[in-house]
Amino acid sequence: LKPFRLFCDRLPPPRCLDSSDKGPRHNTMAVQRVAVLALTAIVAAEANWPGCQEQNTVIRNGGQALFTNLQGYGATIGCFLDDCMSSDKFVASEIESCAKVCFSLPECTHWVWGTEEGEQKCWFRTGDSGREAGEGWVSGAKACSPPGTAVMPMGNSECWAEGFGYPNCCEAKFGPNGNAQCWDGVYNYDRCCFPKEEL
């Protein structure tokens, strides 16, 4: 079961269940069969990176733009209305950032890489109904990601301990400096609400 568990740990919530999980009884073998099929698809896509990328293809909004908190993954500029806490896009230095963030967003099914106003950006979609030809654009499905891609934590995971985490310290509802009850002389909004590594 170890390879199965390692695969399940890479999935965004809800993850796979096994016989050690609490709650209603589940057919573990059926869940494992589904997980193996999903793993096969992910491994096939990863083995094909960058071949899984759809060159000269853009997926326009088409009512399927995914507006979500991208700041927690490291987005700081190029967001919709300059608000990275609720955006479907951000400036990124490499195409891999698009695939990694989409893989981490449960609602994301497709990512897009292209240029807007002279800057390279990623866009995120919940479907691909806005697909069309677009010179220089690159698109990919969620499973189209570099080998070894795993779900990214929001913020700096080194900051979080029991009772403290991104949702109760950094969400937009707490304002521009986050939840003041989370911070002390060592931990603060800038250190904890942005990942250590830039996109």
Coordinates of N, CA and C in Angstrom, one line a residue:
L1 N 0.8 -1.2 0.0 CA 0.0 0.0 0.0 C 0.8 1.3 0.0
K2 N 2.2 1.2 0.2 CA 3.0 2.4 0.3 C 2.9 3.2 -0.9
P3 N 3.1 2.6 -2.2 CA 3.0 3.5 -3.4 C 1.6 4.1 -3.5
F4 N 0.6 3.4 -3.1 CA -0.8 3.9 -3.1 C -0.9 5.1 -2.2
R5 N -0.4 5.0 -1.0 CA -0.5 6.2 0.0 C 0.3 7.3 -0.5
L6 N 1.5 7.1 -1.1 CA 2.3 8.2 -1.6 C 1.5 8.9 -2.7
F7 N 0.8 8.2 -3.6 CA 0.0 8.8 -4.6 C -1.1 9.6 -4.0
C8 N -1.8 9.1 -3.0 CA -2.9 9.8 -2.4 C -2.4 11.0 -1.7
D9 N -1.2 11.1 -1.2 CA -0.7 12.3 -0.5 C -0.5 13.4 -1.6
R10 N -0.4 13.1 -2.8 CA -0.1 14.1 -3.9 C -1.4 14.7 -4.3
L11 N -2.6 14.0 -4.1 CA -3.9 14.5 -4.6 C -4.4 15.7 -3.7
P12 N -5.1 16.6 -4.3 CA -5.7 17.7 -3.5 C -6.9 17.0 -2.8
P13 N -7.3 17.6 -1.6 CA -8.4 17.1 -0.9 C -9.7 17.0 -1.7
P14 N -10.6 16.0 -1.5 CA -10.4 14.9 -0.6 C -9.5 13.8 -1.2
R15 N -8.6 13.3 -0.4 CA -7.7 12.3 -0.8 C -8.3 10.9 -0.7
C16 N -7.5 9.9 -1.1 CA -8.0 8.6 -1.1 C -8.2 8.1 0.3
L17 N -9.1 7.1 0.4 CA -9.3 6.5 1.7 C -8.8 5.1 1.8
D18 N -8.4 4.6 2.9 CA -8.0 3.2 3.0 C -8.6 2.7 4.3
S19 N -8.3 1.4 4.6 CA -9.0 0.8 5.7 C -8.7 1.4 7.0
S20 N -7.7 2.2 7.1 CA -7.4 2.8 8.4 C -8.1 4.1 8.6
D21 N -8.8 4.6 7.6 CA -9.5 5.9 7.7 C -10.8 5.7 8.6
K22 N -11.1 6.7 9.4 CA -12.4 6.6 10.2 C -13.6 7.0 9.3
G23 N -14.7 6.7 9.8 CA -15.9 7.1 9.1 C -16.6 6.0 8.5
P24 N -17.6 6.2 7.5 CA -18.4 5.2 6.9 C -17.5 4.1 6.3
R25 N -18.0 2.9 6.2 CA -17.2 1.9 5.5 C -17.1 2.2 4.0
H26 N -15.9 1.9 3.5 CA -15.7 2.1 2.1 C -15.1 0.9 1.5
N27 N -15.4 0.6 0.3 CA -14.8 -0.5 -0.5 C -13.4 -0.1 -0.8
T28 N -12.4 -0.5 0.0 CA -11.0 -0.1 -0.2 C -10.5 -0.6 -1.5
M29 N -10.8 -1.8 -2.0 CA -10.3 -2.2 -3.2 C -10.8 -1.4 -4.4
A30 N -12.1 -1.0 -4.4 CA -12.6 -0.1 -5.4 C -11.9 1.2 -5.4
V31 N -11.7 1.8 -4.2 CA -11.0 3.1 -4.1 C -9.6 3.0 -4.6
Q32 N -8.9 1.9 -4.3 CA -7.6 1.7 -4.8 C -7.5 1.5 -6.3
R33 N -8.5 0.8 -6.9 CA -8.5 0.6 -8.3 C -8.7 2.0 -9.0
V34 N -9.6 2.8 -8.5 CA -9.7 4.2 -9.0 C -8.4 5.0 -8.9
A35 N -7.8 4.9 -7.7 CA -6.5 5.6 -7.5 C -5.5 5.1 -8.5
V36 N -5.4 3.8 -8.7 CA -4.4 3.3 -9.7 C -4.6 3.9 -11.0
L37 N -5.9 3.9 -11.5 CA -6.2 4.5 -12.8 C -5.8 6.0 -12.8
A38 N -6.2 6.7 -11.8 CA -5.8 8.1 -11.7 C -4.3 8.3 -11.7
L39 N -3.6 7.5 -11.0 CA -2.1 7.5 -10.9 C -1.6 7.2 -12.3
T40 N -2.1 6.3 -13.0 CA -1.7 6.0 -14.3 C -1.8 7.2 -15.3
A41 N -2.9 7.9 -15.2 CA -3.1 9.1 -16.0 C -2.1 10.2 -15.6
I42 N -1.9 10.4 -14.3 CA -0.9 11.4 -13.9 C 0.5 11.0 -14.4
V43 N 0.9 9.8 -14.2 CA 2.2 9.4 -14.6 C 2.4 9.5 -16.1
A44 N 1.3 9.1 -16.8 CA 1.4 9.3 -18.3 C 1.6 10.7 -18.7
A45 N 0.8 11.6 -18.0 CA 0.9 13.1 -18.4 C 2.3 13.6 -18.0
E46 N 2.8 13.2 -16.8 CA 4.1 13.7 -16.3 C 5.2 13.2 -17.2
A47 N 5.1 11.9 -17.6 CA 6.1 11.3 -18.5 C 6.1 12.0 -19.8
N48 N 5.0 12.7 -20.2 CA 4.9 13.3 -21.4 C 5.2 14.8 -21.3
W49 N 5.5 15.3 -20.1 CA 5.9 16.7 -19.9 C 7.2 17.0 -20.6
P50 N 7.3 18.0 -21.5 CA 6.3 19.0 -21.8 C 5.4 18.6 -23.0
G51 N 5.4 17.4 -23.5 CA 4.6 17.0 -24.6 C 3.1 17.1 -24.4
C52 N 2.7 17.1 -23.2 CA 1.2 17.2 -22.9 C 0.7 18.6 -23.1
Q53 N 1.6 19.6 -23.2 CA 1.2 21.0 -23.4 C 0.6 21.2 -24.8
E54 N -0.5 21.9 -24.8 CA -1.2 22.2 -26.1 C -0.7 23.5 -26.6
Q55 N 0.2 23.5 -27.6 CA 0.8 24.7 -28.2 C -0.2 25.4 -29.0
N56 N 0.0 26.8 -29.0 CA -0.9 27.7 -29.8 C -2.3 27.5 -29.5
T57 N -2.7 27.2 -28.3 CA -4.0 27.0 -27.8 C -4.3 27.8 -26.6
V58 N -5.3 28.6 -26.6 CA -5.7 29.4 -25.4 C -7.1 29.0 -25.0
I59 N -7.4 29.0 -23.7 CA -8.7 28.7 -23.2 C -9.2 30.0 -22.6
R60 N -10.1 30.7 -23.3 CA -10.6 32.0 -22.9 C -11.5 31.8 -21.7
N61 N -12.0 32.8 -21.1 CA -12.8 32.8 -19.9 C -14.0 31.9 -20.1
G62 N -14.9 32.2 -21.1 CA -16.0 31.3 -21.4 C -16.9 31.0 -20.2
G63 N -16.9 31.9 -19.2 CA -17.6 31.7 -17.9 C -17.0 30.6 -17.0
Q64 N -15.7 30.2 -17.3 CA -15.0 29.2 -16.5 C -13.7 29.7 -15.9
A65 N -13.6 31.0 -15.8 CA -12.4 31.6 -15.1 C -12.5 31.2 -13.6
L66 N -11.4 30.7 -13.1 CA -11.3 30.3 -11.6 C -10.8 31.5 -10.8
F67 N -11.7 32.2 -10.2 CA -11.2 33.3 -9.3 C -11.1 32.7 -7.9
T68 N -9.8 32.8 -7.4 CA -9.5 32.2 -6.1 C -8.3 32.9 -5.5
N69 N -7.9 32.6 -4.4 CA -6.8 33.2 -3.7 C -5.5 32.6 -4.3
L70 N -4.8 33.4 -5.1 CA -3.5 32.9 -5.7 C -2.3 33.5 -4.9
Q71 N -2.6 34.5 -4.0 CA -1.5 35.1 -3.2 C -0.9 34.0 -2.3
G72 N -1.7 33.1 -1.7 CA -1.2 32.1 -0.8 C -0.2 31.2 -1.5
Y73 N -0.2 31.1 -2.8 CA 0.7 30.3 -3.6 C 1.9 31.1 -4.1
G74 N 1.9 32.4 -3.8 CA 3.1 33.2 -4.2 C 2.8 34.3 -5.2
A75 N 1.6 34.4 -5.7 CA 1.2 35.4 -6.7 C 1.2 36.8 -6.0
T76 N 1.9 37.7 -6.6 CA 2.0 39.1 -6.1 C 1.7 40.2 -7.1
I77 N 1.8 39.9 -8.4 CA 1.6 40.9 -9.4 C 0.8 40.3 -10.6
G78 N 0.2 41.2 -11.3 CA -0.4 40.8 -12.6 C -1.8 40.1 -12.4
C79 N -2.3 40.3 -11.2 CA -3.6 39.7 -10.9 C -4.8 40.6 -11.4
F80 N -6.0 40.0 -11.4 CA -7.2 40.7 -11.8 C -7.4 41.9 -10.9
L81 N -7.5 43.1 -11.4 CA -7.7 44.3 -10.6 C -6.7 44.4 -9.5
D82 N -5.5 43.9 -9.7 CA -4.4 44.0 -8.7 C -4.7 43.3 -7.4
D83 N -5.7 42.4 -7.4 CA -6.1 41.7 -6.2 C -5.8 40.2 -6.3
C84 N -4.6 39.8 -5.8 CA -4.2 38.4 -5.9 C -5.0 37.5 -4.9
M85 N -5.8 38.0 -4.1 CA -6.6 37.2 -3.2 C -7.9 36.8 -3.9
S86 N -8.2 37.3 -5.0 CA -9.3 36.9 -5.8 C -9.0 37.2 -7.3
S87 N -8.4 36.2 -7.9 CA -7.9 36.4 -9.3 C -7.9 35.1 -10.0
D88 N -8.0 35.1 -11.4 CA -7.8 34.0 -12.2 C -6.5 34.0 -12.9
K89 N -5.6 34.9 -12.6 CA -4.3 35.1 -13.3 C -3.3 35.7 -12.4
F90 N -2.0 35.5 -12.8 CA -0.9 36.3 -12.2 C 0.3 36.2 -13.1
V91 N 1.3 37.1 -12.8 CA 2.6 37.1 -13.6 C 3.4 36.0 -13.0
A92 N 4.0 35.2 -13.9 CA 4.8 34.1 -13.5 C 6.1 34.0 -14.3
S93 N 7.2 33.6 -13.7 CA 8.5 33.6 -14.5 C 8.6 32.4 -15.3
E94 N 7.8 31.3 -15.1 CA 8.0 30.1 -15.9 C 6.7 29.3 -16.0
I95 N 6.5 28.6 -17.1 CA 5.3 27.9 -17.4 C 5.0 26.8 -16.3
E96 N 6.0 26.3 -15.7 CA 5.8 25.3 -14.6 C 4.9 25.8 -13.5
S97 N 5.0 27.1 -13.2 CA 4.2 27.7 -12.2 C 2.7 27.5 -12.4
C98 N 2.3 27.6 -13.7 CA 0.9 27.4 -14.1 C 0.5 26.0 -13.7
A99 N 1.2 25.0 -14.1 CA 0.9 23.6 -13.9 C 0.9 23.3 -12.4
K100 N 1.8 23.8 -11.6 CA 1.9 23.5 -10.2 C 0.8 24.1 -9.4
V101 N 0.4 25.4 -9.7 CA -0.7 26.0 -9.0 C -2.0 25.4 -9.4
C102 N -2.2 25.1 -10.7 CA -3.5 24.4 -11.1 C -3.6 23.0 -10.4
F103 N -2.5 22.3 -10.3 CA -2.5 21.0 -9.6 C -2.9 21.1 -8.1
S104 N -2.6 22.3 -7.6 CA -2.9 22.5 -6.1 C -4.3 23.1 -5.9
L105 N -5.0 23.6 -6.9 CA -6.3 24.1 -6.7 C -7.3 23.0 -7.1
P106 N -8.1 22.6 -6.1 CA -9.1 21.5 -6.3 C -10.1 21.8 -7.5
E107 N -10.5 23.1 -7.7 CA -11.4 23.4 -8.7 C -10.8 23.6 -10.1
C108 N -9.5 23.7 -10.2 CA -8.8 23.9 -11.5 C -8.8 22.7 -12.3
T109 N -9.2 22.8 -13.6 CA -9.1 21.7 -14.5 C -8.1 21.9 -15.6
H110 N -7.9 23.2 -15.9 CA -7.0 23.6 -17.0 C -6.2 24.9 -16.6
W111 N -5.0 25.0 -17.2 CA -4.2 26.2 -17.0 C -3.8 26.7 -18.4
V112 N -3.5 28.0 -18.4 CA -3.1 28.7 -19.7 C -1.8 29.5 -19.4
W113 N -0.9 29.6 -20.3 CA 0.3 30.4 -20.2 C 0.4 31.3 -21.5
G114 N 0.5 32.6 -21.2 CA 0.6 33.5 -22.4 C 1.0 34.9 -21.9
T115 N 0.9 35.8 -22.9 CA 1.4 37.2 -22.6 C 0.2 38.1 -22.6
E116 N 0.2 39.0 -21.6 CA -0.8 40.1 -21.5 C -0.1 41.3 -21.1
E117 N -0.2 42.4 -21.9 CA 0.4 43.7 -21.6 C 1.9 43.5 -21.4
G118 N 2.6 42.6 -22.2 CA 4.0 42.5 -22.2 C 4.5 41.6 -21.1
E119 N 3.7 41.0 -20.3 CA 4.1 40.1 -19.2 C 3.6 38.7 -19.4
Q120 N 4.4 37.7 -19.0 CA 4.1 36.3 -19.1 C 3.2 36.0 -17.9
K121 N 2.0 35.4 -18.1 CA 1.1 35.1 -17.0 C 0.5 33.7 -17.1
C122 N 0.0 33.3 -16.0 CA -0.8 32.0 -15.9 C -2.2 32.4 -15.7
W123 N -3.2 31.6 -16.3 CA -4.6 31.8 -16.1 C -5.1 30.4 -15.7
F124 N -6.2 30.4 -14.9 CA -6.8 29.1 -14.4 C -8.2 29.0 -14.8
R125 N -8.7 27.8 -15.2 CA -10.0 27.6 -15.7 C -10.6 26.3 -15.0
T126 N -12.0 26.4 -14.9 CA -12.7 25.2 -14.4 C -13.3 24.3 -15.5
G127 N -12.9 24.6 -16.7 CA -13.3 23.8 -17.9 C -12.6 24.4 -19.1
D128 N -12.9 23.8 -20.2 CA -12.1 24.2 -21.4 C -13.1 24.6 -22.6
S129 N -14.3 25.1 -22.3 CA -15.2 25.4 -23.3 C -14.8 26.7 -24.1
G130 N -13.9 27.5 -23.6 CA -13.4 28.7 -24.3 C -12.2 28.4 -25.1
R131 N -11.9 27.1 -25.5 CA -10.7 26.8 -26.2 C -10.8 27.3 -27.6
E132 N -9.6 27.9 -28.0 CA -9.5 28.4 -29.4 C -8.0 28.5 -29.8
A133 N -7.7 28.6 -31.0 CA -6.3 28.8 -31.5 C -5.8 30.2 -31.0
G134 N -4.6 30.2 -30.6 CA -4.0 31.4 -30.2 C -2.5 31.4 -30.3
E135 N -1.9 32.1 -31.3 CA -0.5 32.0 -31.6 C 0.3 32.4 -30.3
G136 N 1.2 31.5 -29.9 CA 2.1 31.8 -28.8 C 1.6 31.4 -27.4
W137 N 0.3 31.0 -27.4 CA -0.3 30.6 -26.1 C -0.1 29.1 -25.9
V138 N 0.0 28.7 -24.6 CA 0.1 27.3 -24.3 C -0.9 26.9 -23.2
S139 N -1.6 25.8 -23.4 CA -2.6 25.4 -22.4 C -2.3 23.9 -22.0
G140 N -2.9 23.6 -20.8 CA -2.7 22.2 -20.4 C -3.8 21.8 -19.4
A141 N -4.1 20.5 -19.4 CA -5.1 20.0 -18.4 C -4.4 19.9 -17.1
K142 N -5.1 19.7 -16.0 CA -4.6 19.7 -14.6 C -3.5 18.6 -14.5
A143 N -3.7 17.4 -15.2 CA -2.7 16.4 -15.1 C -1.4 16.7 -15.9
C144 N -1.4 17.7 -16.7 CA -0.2 18.1 -17.5 C 0.7 18.9 -16.6
S145 N 1.6 18.2 -15.9 CA 2.5 18.9 -14.9 C 3.9 18.3 -14.9
P146 N 4.9 19.0 -14.5 CA 6.2 18.4 -14.4 C 6.3 17.2 -13.5
P147 N 7.2 16.3 -13.8 CA 7.3 15.1 -12.9 C 7.6 15.5 -11.5
G148 N 7.0 14.8 -10.6 CA 7.1 15.1 -9.1 C 6.3 16.2 -8.6
T149 N 5.4 16.8 -9.4 CA 4.5 17.9 -8.9 C 3.7 17.4 -7.8
A150 N 3.6 18.2 -6.7 CA 2.8 17.8 -5.5 C 1.9 19.1 -5.2
V151 N 0.9 18.9 -4.4 CA 0.1 20.0 -4.0 C 0.9 20.9 -3.1
M152 N 0.9 22.2 -3.5 CA 1.6 23.2 -2.8 C 0.9 23.7 -1.6
P153 N 1.6 23.9 -0.4 CA 0.9 24.5 0.7 C 0.7 25.9 0.5
M154 N -0.4 26.5 1.1 CA -0.6 27.9 1.0 C 0.3 28.6 2.1
G155 N 0.9 29.7 1.7 CA 1.8 30.4 2.7 C 3.1 29.6 3.0
N156 N 3.7 30.0 4.0 CA 5.0 29.4 4.5 C 4.7 28.3 5.5
S157 N 4.8 27.1 5.1 CA 4.4 25.9 6.0 C 5.3 25.9 7.2
E158 N 6.4 26.5 7.3 CA 7.2 26.6 8.5 C 6.6 27.4 9.6
C159 N 5.6 28.2 9.3 CA 4.9 29.0 10.3 C 3.8 28.3 11.1
W160 N 3.3 27.2 10.5 CA 2.1 26.7 11.0 C 2.3 25.6 12.0
A161 N 1.5 25.7 13.1 CA 1.5 24.7 14.2 C 0.0 24.6 14.6
E162 N -0.2 23.7 15.5 CA -1.6 23.4 15.9 C -2.3 24.7 16.3
G163 N -3.5 24.9 15.7 CA -4.3 26.1 15.9 C -3.9 27.3 15.0
F164 N -2.8 27.2 14.3 CA -2.4 28.3 13.4 C -2.2 27.7 12.0
G165 N -2.8 28.3 11.0 CA -2.6 27.9 9.7 C -3.1 29.0 8.7
Y166 N -2.9 28.8 7.4 CA -3.2 29.8 6.5 C -4.7 30.3 6.6
P167 N -5.7 29.4 6.7 CA -7.1 29.9 6.7 C -7.4 30.7 7.9
N168 N -6.8 30.5 9.1 CA -7.2 31.3 10.3 C -6.2 32.4 10.6
C169 N -5.2 32.6 9.7 CA -4.3 33.7 9.9 C -4.2 34.6 8.7
C170 N -4.4 34.1 7.5 CA -4.1 34.9 6.3 C -5.3 35.2 5.4
E171 N -6.4 34.7 5.6 CA -7.5 34.9 4.7 C -7.9 36.4 4.6
A172 N -8.4 36.8 3.5 CA -8.7 38.2 3.2 C -9.7 38.8 4.2
K173 N -10.5 38.0 4.9 CA -11.5 38.6 5.8 C -10.8 39.2 7.0
F174 N -9.5 38.9 7.2 CA -8.7 39.5 8.4 C -8.1 40.8 8.0
G175 N -8.2 41.2 6.8 CA -7.6 42.5 6.4 C -6.2 42.3 5.8
P176 N -5.6 43.5 5.5 CA -4.3 43.4 4.8 C -3.1 42.9 5.6
N177 N -3.3 42.8 6.9 CA -2.2 42.3 7.7 C -2.5 40.9 8.4
G178 N -3.6 40.3 7.9 CA -4.0 39.1 8.5 C -4.6 39.2 9.9
N179 N -4.7 38.0 10.5 CA -5.3 37.9 11.9 C -4.2 38.3 12.9
A180 N -4.3 39.4 13.6 CA -3.3 39.9 14.5 C -3.0 38.9 15.6
Q181 N -4.0 38.0 16.0 CA -3.7 37.0 17.0 C -2.7 36.0 16.6
C182 N -2.4 35.9 15.3 CA -1.4 34.9 14.8 C 0.0 35.4 15.0
W183 N 0.3 36.7 15.1 CA 1.6 37.2 15.0 C 2.3 37.6 16.3
D184 N 3.6 37.4 16.3 CA 4.4 37.9 17.4 C 5.7 38.4 16.9
G185 N 6.7 38.5 17.7 CA 8.0 39.1 17.2 C 8.7 38.2 16.2
V186 N 8.4 37.0 16.0 CA 9.0 36.1 15.1 C 8.1 35.9 13.8
Y187 N 6.9 35.6 14.1 CA 5.9 35.3 13.0 C 5.1 36.5 12.6
N188 N 5.0 36.9 11.3 CA 4.2 38.0 10.9 C 3.6 37.7 9.5
Y189 N 2.7 38.6 9.1 CA 2.0 38.3 7.8 C 2.9 38.1 6.6
D190 N 3.9 39.0 6.5 CA 4.8 38.8 5.3 C 5.6 37.5 5.3
R191 N 6.0 37.1 6.5 CA 6.8 35.9 6.6 C 5.9 34.6 6.4
C192 N 4.7 34.6 6.9 CA 3.9 33.4 6.9 C 2.8 33.3 5.8
C193 N 2.4 34.4 5.3 CA 1.3 34.3 4.3 C 1.7 34.2 2.9
F194 N 3.0 34.3 2.7 CA 3.6 34.1 1.3 C 4.5 32.9 1.4
P195 N 4.6 32.1 0.4 CA 5.5 30.9 0.4 C 6.9 31.4 0.4
K196 N 7.8 30.6 0.9 CA 9.2 30.9 0.9 C 9.8 31.0 -0.5
E197 N 9.3 30.3 -1.5 CA 9.8 30.2 -2.8 C 8.8 31.0 -3.7
E198 N 9.4 31.8 -4.6 CA 8.6 32.6 -5.6 C 8.1 31.7 -6.7
L199 N 7.0 32.1 -7.3 CA 6.6 31.4 -8.5 C 7.3 31.8 -9.8

